[in-house]
Coordinates of C-alpha atoms and ligand atoms in Angstrom, one line a residue:
M1 CA 27.0 5.7 -2.5
A2 CA 25.9 8.9 -0.8
G3 CA 22.5 8.4 0.9
S4 CA 20.6 11.0 2.7
D5 CA 21.9 12.2 6.1
I6 CA 19.3 9.9 7.8
L7 CA 20.1 6.3 6.7
D8 CA 23.3 4.4 6.2
T9 CA 22.4 3.5 2.6
E10 CA 25.8 1.9 1.9
K11 CA 25.1 -0.6 4.7
I12 CA 21.5 -1.1 3.8
R13 CA 22.2 -1.7 0.1
K14 CA 24.4 -4.7 1.0
E15 CA 21.3 -6.3 2.3
F16 CA 19.6 -6.1 -1.2
P17 CA 21.6 -8.1 -3.7
I18 CA 19.3 -7.3 -6.6
L19 CA 20.6 -3.7 -6.4
D20 CA 24.0 -4.8 -7.7
I21 CA 22.8 -6.3 -10.9
E22 CA 23.5 -4.8 -14.3
V23 CA 20.3 -4.4 -16.4
R24 CA 22.5 -4.6 -19.5
E25 CA 26.2 -5.1 -19.9
G26 CA 28.0 -2.3 -18.1
I27 CA 24.7 -0.6 -17.1
P28 CA 23.9 -0.9 -13.4
L29 CA 20.4 -0.9 -12.1
V30 CA 19.0 2.4 -10.7
Y31 CA 15.7 1.2 -9.2
L32 CA 13.3 4.1 -8.6
D33 CA 10.0 2.1 -8.7
S34 CA 9.5 1.0 -5.2
A35 CA 6.0 2.4 -5.0
A36 CA 5.1 -0.3 -7.5
T37 CA 7.1 -3.1 -5.8
S38 CA 10.0 -2.8 -3.4
H39 CA 13.0 -5.1 -3.1
T40 CA 13.5 -7.8 -0.6
P41 CA 16.4 -7.9 1.9
N42 CA 18.6 -11.0 2.6
V43 CA 16.9 -11.6 5.9
V44 CA 13.5 -12.0 4.1
C45 CA 15.0 -14.1 1.3
E46 CA 16.6 -16.4 3.9
C47 CA 13.4 -16.7 5.8
I48 CA 11.7 -17.9 2.6
E49 CA 14.5 -20.4 1.9
N50 CA 14.5 -21.5 5.5
Y51 CA 10.7 -22.0 5.5
Y52 CA 10.8 -24.4 2.5
K53 CA 13.9 -26.2 3.7
K54 CA 12.9 -26.6 7.3
I55 CA 9.2 -26.2 8.1
N56 CA 7.1 -26.3 4.9
S57 CA 3.8 -27.9 5.8
N58 CA 0.1 -27.2 5.8
I59 CA -1.2 -25.4 9.0
H60 CA -4.0 -25.9 11.5
R61 CA -4.7 -29.5 10.3
G62 CA -1.8 -31.5 11.4
T63 CA -0.5 -32.9 14.6
H64 CA 2.9 -33.6 13.2
K65 CA 5.9 -31.5 14.1
L66 CA 6.3 -29.7 10.9
S67 CA 2.6 -28.7 10.8
V68 CA 2.8 -27.5 14.4
D69 CA 6.0 -25.4 13.6
A70 CA 4.4 -23.9 10.5
T71 CA 1.2 -23.1 12.4
N72 CA 3.0 -21.4 15.2
A73 CA 5.1 -19.4 12.8
Y74 CA 2.1 -18.3 10.8
E75 CA 0.1 -17.4 13.8
E76 CA 3.0 -15.4 15.3
A77 CA 3.2 -13.6 12.0
H78 CA -0.3 -12.3 12.6
D79 CA 0.8 -11.1 16.0
K80 CA 3.8 -9.3 14.5
M81 CA 1.7 -7.6 11.8
I82 CA -1.0 -6.4 14.2
E83 CA 1.7 -4.9 16.4
F84 CA 3.2 -3.3 13.3
V85 CA 0.1 -1.2 12.7
G86 CA -0.5 -0.4 16.4
G87 CA -3.2 -3.0 17.1
S88 CA -3.2 -5.5 19.9
D89 CA -5.3 -8.5 19.0
R90 CA -4.5 -11.2 16.5
E91 CA -8.2 -11.5 15.8
E92 CA -8.1 -8.1 14.0
M93 CA -5.3 -9.0 11.5
I94 CA -6.4 -10.9 8.4
F95 CA -3.9 -12.1 5.8
T96 CA -5.0 -11.6 2.2
K97 CA -3.2 -11.6 -1.2
N98 CA -2.7 -7.8 -1.4
T99 CA -4.3 -4.4 -0.7
T100 CA -6.7 -5.0 -3.6
E101 CA -8.0 -8.2 -2.0
S102 CA -8.2 -6.6 1.5
I103 CA -10.4 -3.8 0.1
N104 CA -12.5 -6.3 -1.8
L105 CA -13.0 -8.3 1.3
V106 CA -14.6 -5.4 3.1
A107 CA -16.5 -4.3 0.0
Q108 CA -18.0 -7.7 -0.5
A109 CA -18.4 -9.1 3.0
W110 CA -19.6 -5.8 4.5
G111 CA -20.7 -3.7 1.6
L112 CA -23.0 -6.1 -0.2
K113 CA -24.9 -6.8 3.0
E114 CA -25.0 -3.3 4.6
L115 CA -25.4 -0.9 1.7
G116 CA -28.5 0.0 -0.2
E117 CA -30.5 2.7 -2.0
G118 CA -30.0 6.1 -0.3
D119 CA -26.7 5.2 1.2
V120 CA -23.5 7.0 0.2
I121 CA -19.9 5.7 -0.2
V122 CA -17.3 8.5 0.1
L123 CA -14.1 8.2 -1.8
T124 CA -11.5 10.7 -2.9
E125 CA -10.6 11.8 -6.5
M126 CA -7.1 10.4 -5.8
E127 CA -8.1 6.8 -5.1
H128 CA -6.2 4.0 -6.7
H129 CA -8.4 1.7 -8.8
A130 CA -8.1 -0.9 -6.0
S131 CA -10.5 1.2 -4.0
L132 CA -12.2 3.2 -6.7
V133 CA -13.3 0.4 -9.0
T134 CA -14.2 -1.9 -6.1
W135 CA -16.6 0.6 -4.4
Q136 CA -17.9 1.9 -7.7
Q137 CA -19.0 -1.6 -8.6
I138 CA -20.4 -2.2 -5.1
G139 CA -22.4 1.0 -5.5
K140 CA -23.9 -0.3 -8.8
R141 CA -24.8 -3.6 -7.2
T142 CA -26.4 -2.2 -4.0
G143 CA -27.9 1.1 -5.3
A144 CA -25.6 3.1 -3.0
T145 CA -24.2 6.4 -4.5
V146 CA -20.5 7.1 -4.7
K147 CA -19.2 10.6 -4.0
Y148 CA -15.7 11.8 -4.4
I149 CA -13.9 14.4 -2.2
R150 CA -12.3 16.8 -4.7
V151 CA -8.5 17.3 -5.0
D152 CA -7.5 20.9 -5.1
D153 CA -4.8 22.6 -7.3
S154 CA -2.1 21.8 -4.7
G155 CA -2.9 18.1 -4.8
K156 CA -4.6 18.1 -1.4
L157 CA -8.1 17.1 -0.5
D158 CA -10.6 20.0 -0.5
M159 CA -11.7 19.7 3.1
E160 CA -14.6 22.1 2.6
H161 CA -16.0 19.8 0.0
A162 CA -15.4 16.9 2.3
N163 CA -17.5 18.7 4.9
E164 CA -20.3 19.2 2.4
I165 CA -20.6 15.6 1.4
I166 CA -20.0 13.8 4.6
D167 CA -23.4 13.5 6.2
R168 CA -25.8 11.0 7.7
H169 CA -26.3 9.2 4.4
V170 CA -22.6 8.1 4.3
K171 CA -22.1 4.5 5.4
M172 CA -18.5 4.0 4.2
M173 CA -15.6 6.3 3.6
S174 CA -12.7 4.7 1.8
L175 CA -9.6 6.8 1.3
V176 CA -6.0 6.5 0.4
H177 CA -3.6 7.4 3.2
V178 CA -0.7 8.4 0.9
S179 CA -1.4 9.0 -2.8
N180 CA 0.6 6.8 -5.1
V181 CA 0.7 9.7 -7.7
L182 CA 0.6 12.9 -5.8
G183 CA 2.5 11.8 -2.7
T184 CA -0.1 13.6 -0.7
V185 CA -0.5 12.5 2.9
N186 CA -4.3 12.7 3.6
P187 CA -5.6 13.8 7.0
V188 CA -7.1 10.4 7.8
K189 CA -7.7 11.1 11.4
E190 CA -9.6 14.3 10.8
L191 CA -11.7 12.7 8.1
S192 CA -12.3 9.6 10.2
E193 CA -13.7 11.9 13.0
M194 CA -16.0 13.6 10.5
A195 CA -17.2 10.2 9.2
H196 CA -17.6 8.6 12.6
E197 CA -19.7 11.6 13.8
N198 CA -22.0 10.6 11.0
E199 CA -21.9 6.9 12.0
S200 CA -20.0 5.9 8.8
L201 CA -17.2 3.3 8.8
V202 CA -13.8 4.3 7.6
L203 CA -11.3 2.2 5.5
A204 CA -7.8 3.6 4.8
D205 CA -5.7 2.3 1.9
G206 CA -2.3 2.1 3.4
A207 CA -0.5 0.6 0.4
Q208 CA 1.9 3.6 0.1
A209 CA 1.9 4.5 3.8
A210 CA 2.6 1.3 5.7
P211 CA 5.9 0.6 4.0
S212 CA 7.5 3.9 5.1
M213 CA 5.8 5.6 8.0
P214 CA 4.8 4.4 11.5
I215 CA 1.2 3.4 11.4
D216 CA -1.1 3.4 14.5
V217 CA -4.6 2.3 13.5
K218 CA -6.0 3.4 16.9
E219 CA -4.5 6.8 16.6
L220 CA -5.8 7.1 13.0
D221 CA -9.1 6.0 14.3
V222 CA -9.9 3.8 11.3
D223 CA -12.2 0.7 11.2
F224 CA -10.2 -1.0 8.5
Y225 CA -6.6 -0.6 7.2
A226 CA -5.3 -2.3 4.1
F227 CA -1.8 -2.8 2.8
S228 CA 0.5 -5.1 0.7
G229 CA 3.6 -7.1 1.6
H230 CA 5.4 -6.6 -1.7
K231 CA 5.7 -2.8 -1.2
M232 CA 7.3 -3.1 2.2
A233 CA 10.3 -5.3 1.6
G234 CA 8.2 -8.5 1.8
P235 CA 7.2 -11.1 -0.8
T236 CA 4.4 -10.9 -3.3
G237 CA 1.2 -12.8 -2.6
I238 CA 0.6 -11.4 0.9
G239 CA -1.4 -8.5 2.0
C240 CA -3.0 -7.4 5.3
L241 CA -6.4 -6.2 6.5
Y242 CA -6.7 -4.7 9.9
G243 CA -10.4 -4.6 11.0
R244 CA -12.1 -3.7 14.2
E245 CA -13.1 -6.9 15.9
E246 CA -16.7 -6.0 16.6
I247 CA -17.3 -5.2 12.9
L248 CA -15.4 -8.3 11.7
E249 CA -17.5 -10.5 14.0
K250 CA -20.7 -9.2 12.4
M251 CA -19.5 -9.6 8.8
E252 CA -20.3 -12.7 6.7
P253 CA -17.3 -14.6 5.3
F254 CA -15.7 -13.3 2.1
M255 CA -14.9 -16.7 0.7
Y256 CA -16.1 -20.2 1.7
G257 CA -14.1 -23.5 2.0
G258 CA -11.7 -25.2 4.3
E259 CA -10.0 -23.4 7.3
M260 CA -12.7 -20.8 7.7
I261 CA -15.4 -23.2 9.1
R262 CA -16.0 -24.6 12.6
K263 CA -18.7 -27.3 11.9
V264 CA -20.2 -28.4 8.6
T265 CA -23.2 -30.6 7.9
F266 CA -24.9 -31.4 4.6
D267 CA -27.3 -28.5 5.3
S268 CA -25.3 -25.8 7.0
S269 CA -22.0 -24.5 8.2
S270 CA -20.7 -22.4 11.1
W271 CA -17.7 -20.2 11.0
N272 CA -14.2 -20.3 12.6
D273 CA -13.0 -17.7 15.0
L274 CA -11.3 -14.5 13.8
P275 CA -9.1 -14.0 11.8
W276 CA -9.4 -17.5 10.3
K277 CA -13.1 -16.9 9.3
F278 CA -11.7 -14.7 6.6
E279 CA -8.8 -16.9 5.5
A280 CA -10.5 -19.6 3.4
G281 CA -8.3 -22.5 2.0
T282 CA -4.6 -22.9 2.5
P283 CA -3.4 -19.4 3.2
P284 CA -0.1 -17.7 2.1
I285 CA 1.9 -19.4 4.9
C286 CA 5.4 -18.8 3.8
Q287 CA 4.6 -15.3 2.5
G288 CA 2.9 -14.3 5.8
I289 CA 5.9 -15.5 7.9
A290 CA 8.3 -13.7 5.5
L291 CA 6.3 -10.5 5.7
S292 CA 6.6 -10.5 9.5
K293 CA 10.4 -10.7 9.0
A294 CA 10.2 -7.8 6.6
A295 CA 8.3 -5.8 9.2
E296 CA 10.9 -6.6 11.9
Y297 CA 13.6 -5.5 9.4
L298 CA 11.9 -2.2 8.7
E299 CA 11.4 -1.6 12.4
G300 CA 15.1 -2.3 13.0
I301 CA 15.9 0.6 10.6
G302 CA 13.1 2.7 12.1
L303 CA 10.0 3.7 10.1
D304 CA 10.4 7.3 11.1
N305 CA 13.9 7.3 9.6
I306 CA 12.7 5.6 6.4
W307 CA 9.9 8.3 6.1
R308 CA 12.3 11.2 6.5
H309 CA 14.9 9.6 4.1
D310 CA 12.3 9.0 1.4
N311 CA 11.0 12.5 1.9
E312 CA 14.4 14.0 1.6
L313 CA 15.0 12.2 -1.8
A314 CA 11.6 13.3 -3.1
E315 CA 12.3 17.0 -2.1
Y316 CA 15.7 16.8 -3.7
T317 CA 14.1 15.5 -6.9
M318 CA 11.5 18.3 -6.9
V319 CA 14.0 21.0 -6.3
S320 CA 16.3 19.7 -9.0
L321 CA 13.5 19.3 -11.5
S322 CA 12.2 22.8 -10.8
E323 CA 15.6 24.3 -11.3
M324 CA 15.8 22.6 -14.7
G325 CA 12.6 24.3 -15.8
G326 CA 10.0 23.0 -18.3
V327 CA 8.9 20.3 -15.9
D328 CA 5.4 20.0 -14.5
I329 CA 5.4 18.4 -11.0
Y330 CA 2.2 17.1 -9.4
G331 CA 1.2 17.0 -5.8
P332 CA 2.0 19.2 -2.7
P333 CA 5.0 21.6 -3.2
V334 CA 8.4 21.4 -1.6
G335 CA 8.2 22.0 2.2
E336 CA 4.9 20.2 2.6
E337 CA 4.7 16.7 4.0
R338 CA 4.6 14.1 1.2
G339 CA 5.5 10.5 0.5
G340 CA 8.7 9.5 -1.1
L341 CA 7.6 9.7 -4.7
V342 CA 7.5 12.4 -7.4
S343 CA 5.2 12.4 -10.5
F344 CA 6.0 14.8 -13.3
N345 CA 5.8 15.5 -17.0
L346 CA 8.4 17.1 -19.3
G347 CA 6.6 19.5 -21.6
S348 CA 4.5 17.6 -24.1
S349 CA 6.8 14.5 -24.1
H350 CA 5.0 11.3 -23.7
A351 CA 5.6 9.7 -20.3
H352 CA 6.3 6.3 -21.9
D353 CA 9.0 7.7 -24.1
I354 CA 10.7 9.2 -21.1
A355 CA 10.5 5.9 -19.2
S356 CA 12.0 3.9 -22.1
I357 CA 14.9 6.3 -22.7
L358 CA 15.7 6.2 -18.9
D359 CA 15.5 2.5 -19.1
D360 CA 18.3 2.6 -21.7
H361 CA 20.4 4.1 -18.8
G362 CA 19.3 1.4 -16.4
I363 CA 17.0 3.8 -14.6
A364 CA 13.7 2.0 -13.6
I365 CA 10.8 4.4 -13.2
R366 CA 7.1 4.1 -14.0
A367 CA 5.1 5.9 -16.6
G368 CA 1.4 5.9 -17.3
E369 CA -1.7 6.5 -15.2
H370 CA -0.6 4.4 -12.2
C371 CA -4.0 2.8 -11.7
T372 CA -5.6 6.2 -11.2
H373 CA -7.3 7.0 -14.5
P374 CA -9.9 9.5 -13.0
L375 CA -7.2 11.4 -11.1
H376 CA -5.3 11.9 -14.3
R377 CA -8.4 13.3 -15.9
V378 CA -8.6 15.8 -13.0
L379 CA -4.9 16.7 -13.5
G380 CA -5.7 17.1 -17.2
V381 CA -2.9 14.8 -18.4
S382 CA -2.9 11.5 -20.2
G383 CA -0.1 10.1 -18.0
T384 CA 2.8 11.0 -15.7
V385 CA 6.3 9.8 -15.0
R386 CA 6.8 8.6 -11.5
A387 CA 10.1 8.2 -9.5
S388 CA 9.6 6.5 -6.2
Y389 CA 12.1 6.0 -3.4
Y390 CA 12.7 3.6 -0.6
L391 CA 15.3 3.0 2.2
Y392 CA 18.0 1.8 -0.2
N393 CA 17.9 4.7 -2.7
T394 CA 20.6 7.4 -2.7
I395 CA 21.1 11.0 -3.7
E396 CA 23.5 9.7 -6.4
E397 CA 20.7 7.8 -7.9
V398 CA 18.5 10.9 -8.0
D399 CA 21.4 12.7 -9.7
K400 CA 21.4 10.0 -12.4
L401 CA 17.7 10.4 -12.9
I402 CA 18.1 14.2 -13.2
A403 CA 21.0 13.8 -15.6
G404 CA 18.9 11.4 -17.7
I405 CA 16.0 13.9 -17.7
E406 CA 18.3 16.7 -18.8
E407 CA 19.5 14.6 -21.7
I408 CA 16.0 13.8 -22.7
K409 CA 15.1 17.5 -22.6
R410 CA 18.0 18.2 -24.9
I411 CA 17.0 15.5 -27.3
F412 CA 13.3 16.7 -27.4
E413 CA 14.3 20.3 -27.7
Ligands
LIG1 C1 -2.4 3.5 -3.1 C2 -2.5 2.1 -3.6 N1 -3.5 1.4 -3.3 C3 -3.6 0.1 -3.7 C4 -2.7 -0.5 -4.5 C5 -2.9 -1.9 -4.9 O1 -1.9 -2.7 -4.4 P1 -1.8 -4.2 -4.8 O2 -1.6 -4.3 -6.3 O3 -0.7 -4.8 -4.0 O4 -3.1 -4.8 -4.4 C6 -1.6 0.3 -4.8 C7 -0.5 -0.3 -5.7 O5 0.2 0.4 -6.4 C8 -1.4 1.6 -4.4 O6 -0.4 2.4 -4.7

């Protein structure tokens, strides 16, 4: 299958057995939904199998061989993941369930204690509900006001508006790094600088960025960075939160129970060292270890290469859809930097109708509001169709999507 010029997709696809399935007899899968959940290469599947066959055991509480092996592998997985995002200390890498839990951890452990009347939380109009709903509810509970940086007509943040609303009242800015609808790559570093000048903390939602671009949390100058394993060739049930050590040290625990304590009496408890203070109960041991394998796998291919490949497929899609005519495409235009996804509408056709006709052809795409209801109100549409790409997708698959859309256009016309 023809890939882009950047990755050897023929070789890569052999590592992902699920891509060979037929969704119905004689209809092969064309998977264009990796922004929702990506697929898992053999090396990660084997790691999971190996874990359960060879070292499955609870960690940090045993002196027996299996427990020691599992503990070492789980701790080393933290080392791998902090390195993956450009950090250096294991203390700054907390394993959670997903991006949503990572953001909730900060919102509840930091926000509920630090925010109050008169404080401002800055978000963007393109936030995923994982960030938007979480901070909106923290605002209601603490009395803090939530302000949204506007999205302009080209799908980018209105930086003049950002300049207007980022002032001394802002205590937290939480923004999506790459939009899961528009594909926009937000200027996180520039906005972080503006927020830090006003002594605000900054959290970046990297759910769509960490899987396909090199991340350096120091370079981005963020205080927190959240992402999910299942969108980056890893298993479900594991997410990451990078946090600056000095802030994490001052934060209260997010959840209480075993693992996160140092000493407990009937009257009081003291907390474990970082990062374990934030990992209450038996953590996602196998998932964490497997995620670190996924990170190694992606690094082996090269995050830069994955980024350029995904971009190329997105650009090819945009050009093909534009040439077809009658298609509304959202987000930055061709030629601008954007993530490997394209959201669009076909005239007044309902997004779900398009998705279900494409599914008849084995083409898996997503339709709806993609957990961004307010952004869809800004766009003035009830939903969008989204094709999203990853390292295993090919130009041929995009051609199948385009052929499918052309057919739908003919039917509706
Ligand atoms: C930008 C963004 N943020 C957050 C999330 C939530 O991720 P999860 O469901 O893994 O918590 C997603 C998932 O699609 C996303 O695209």
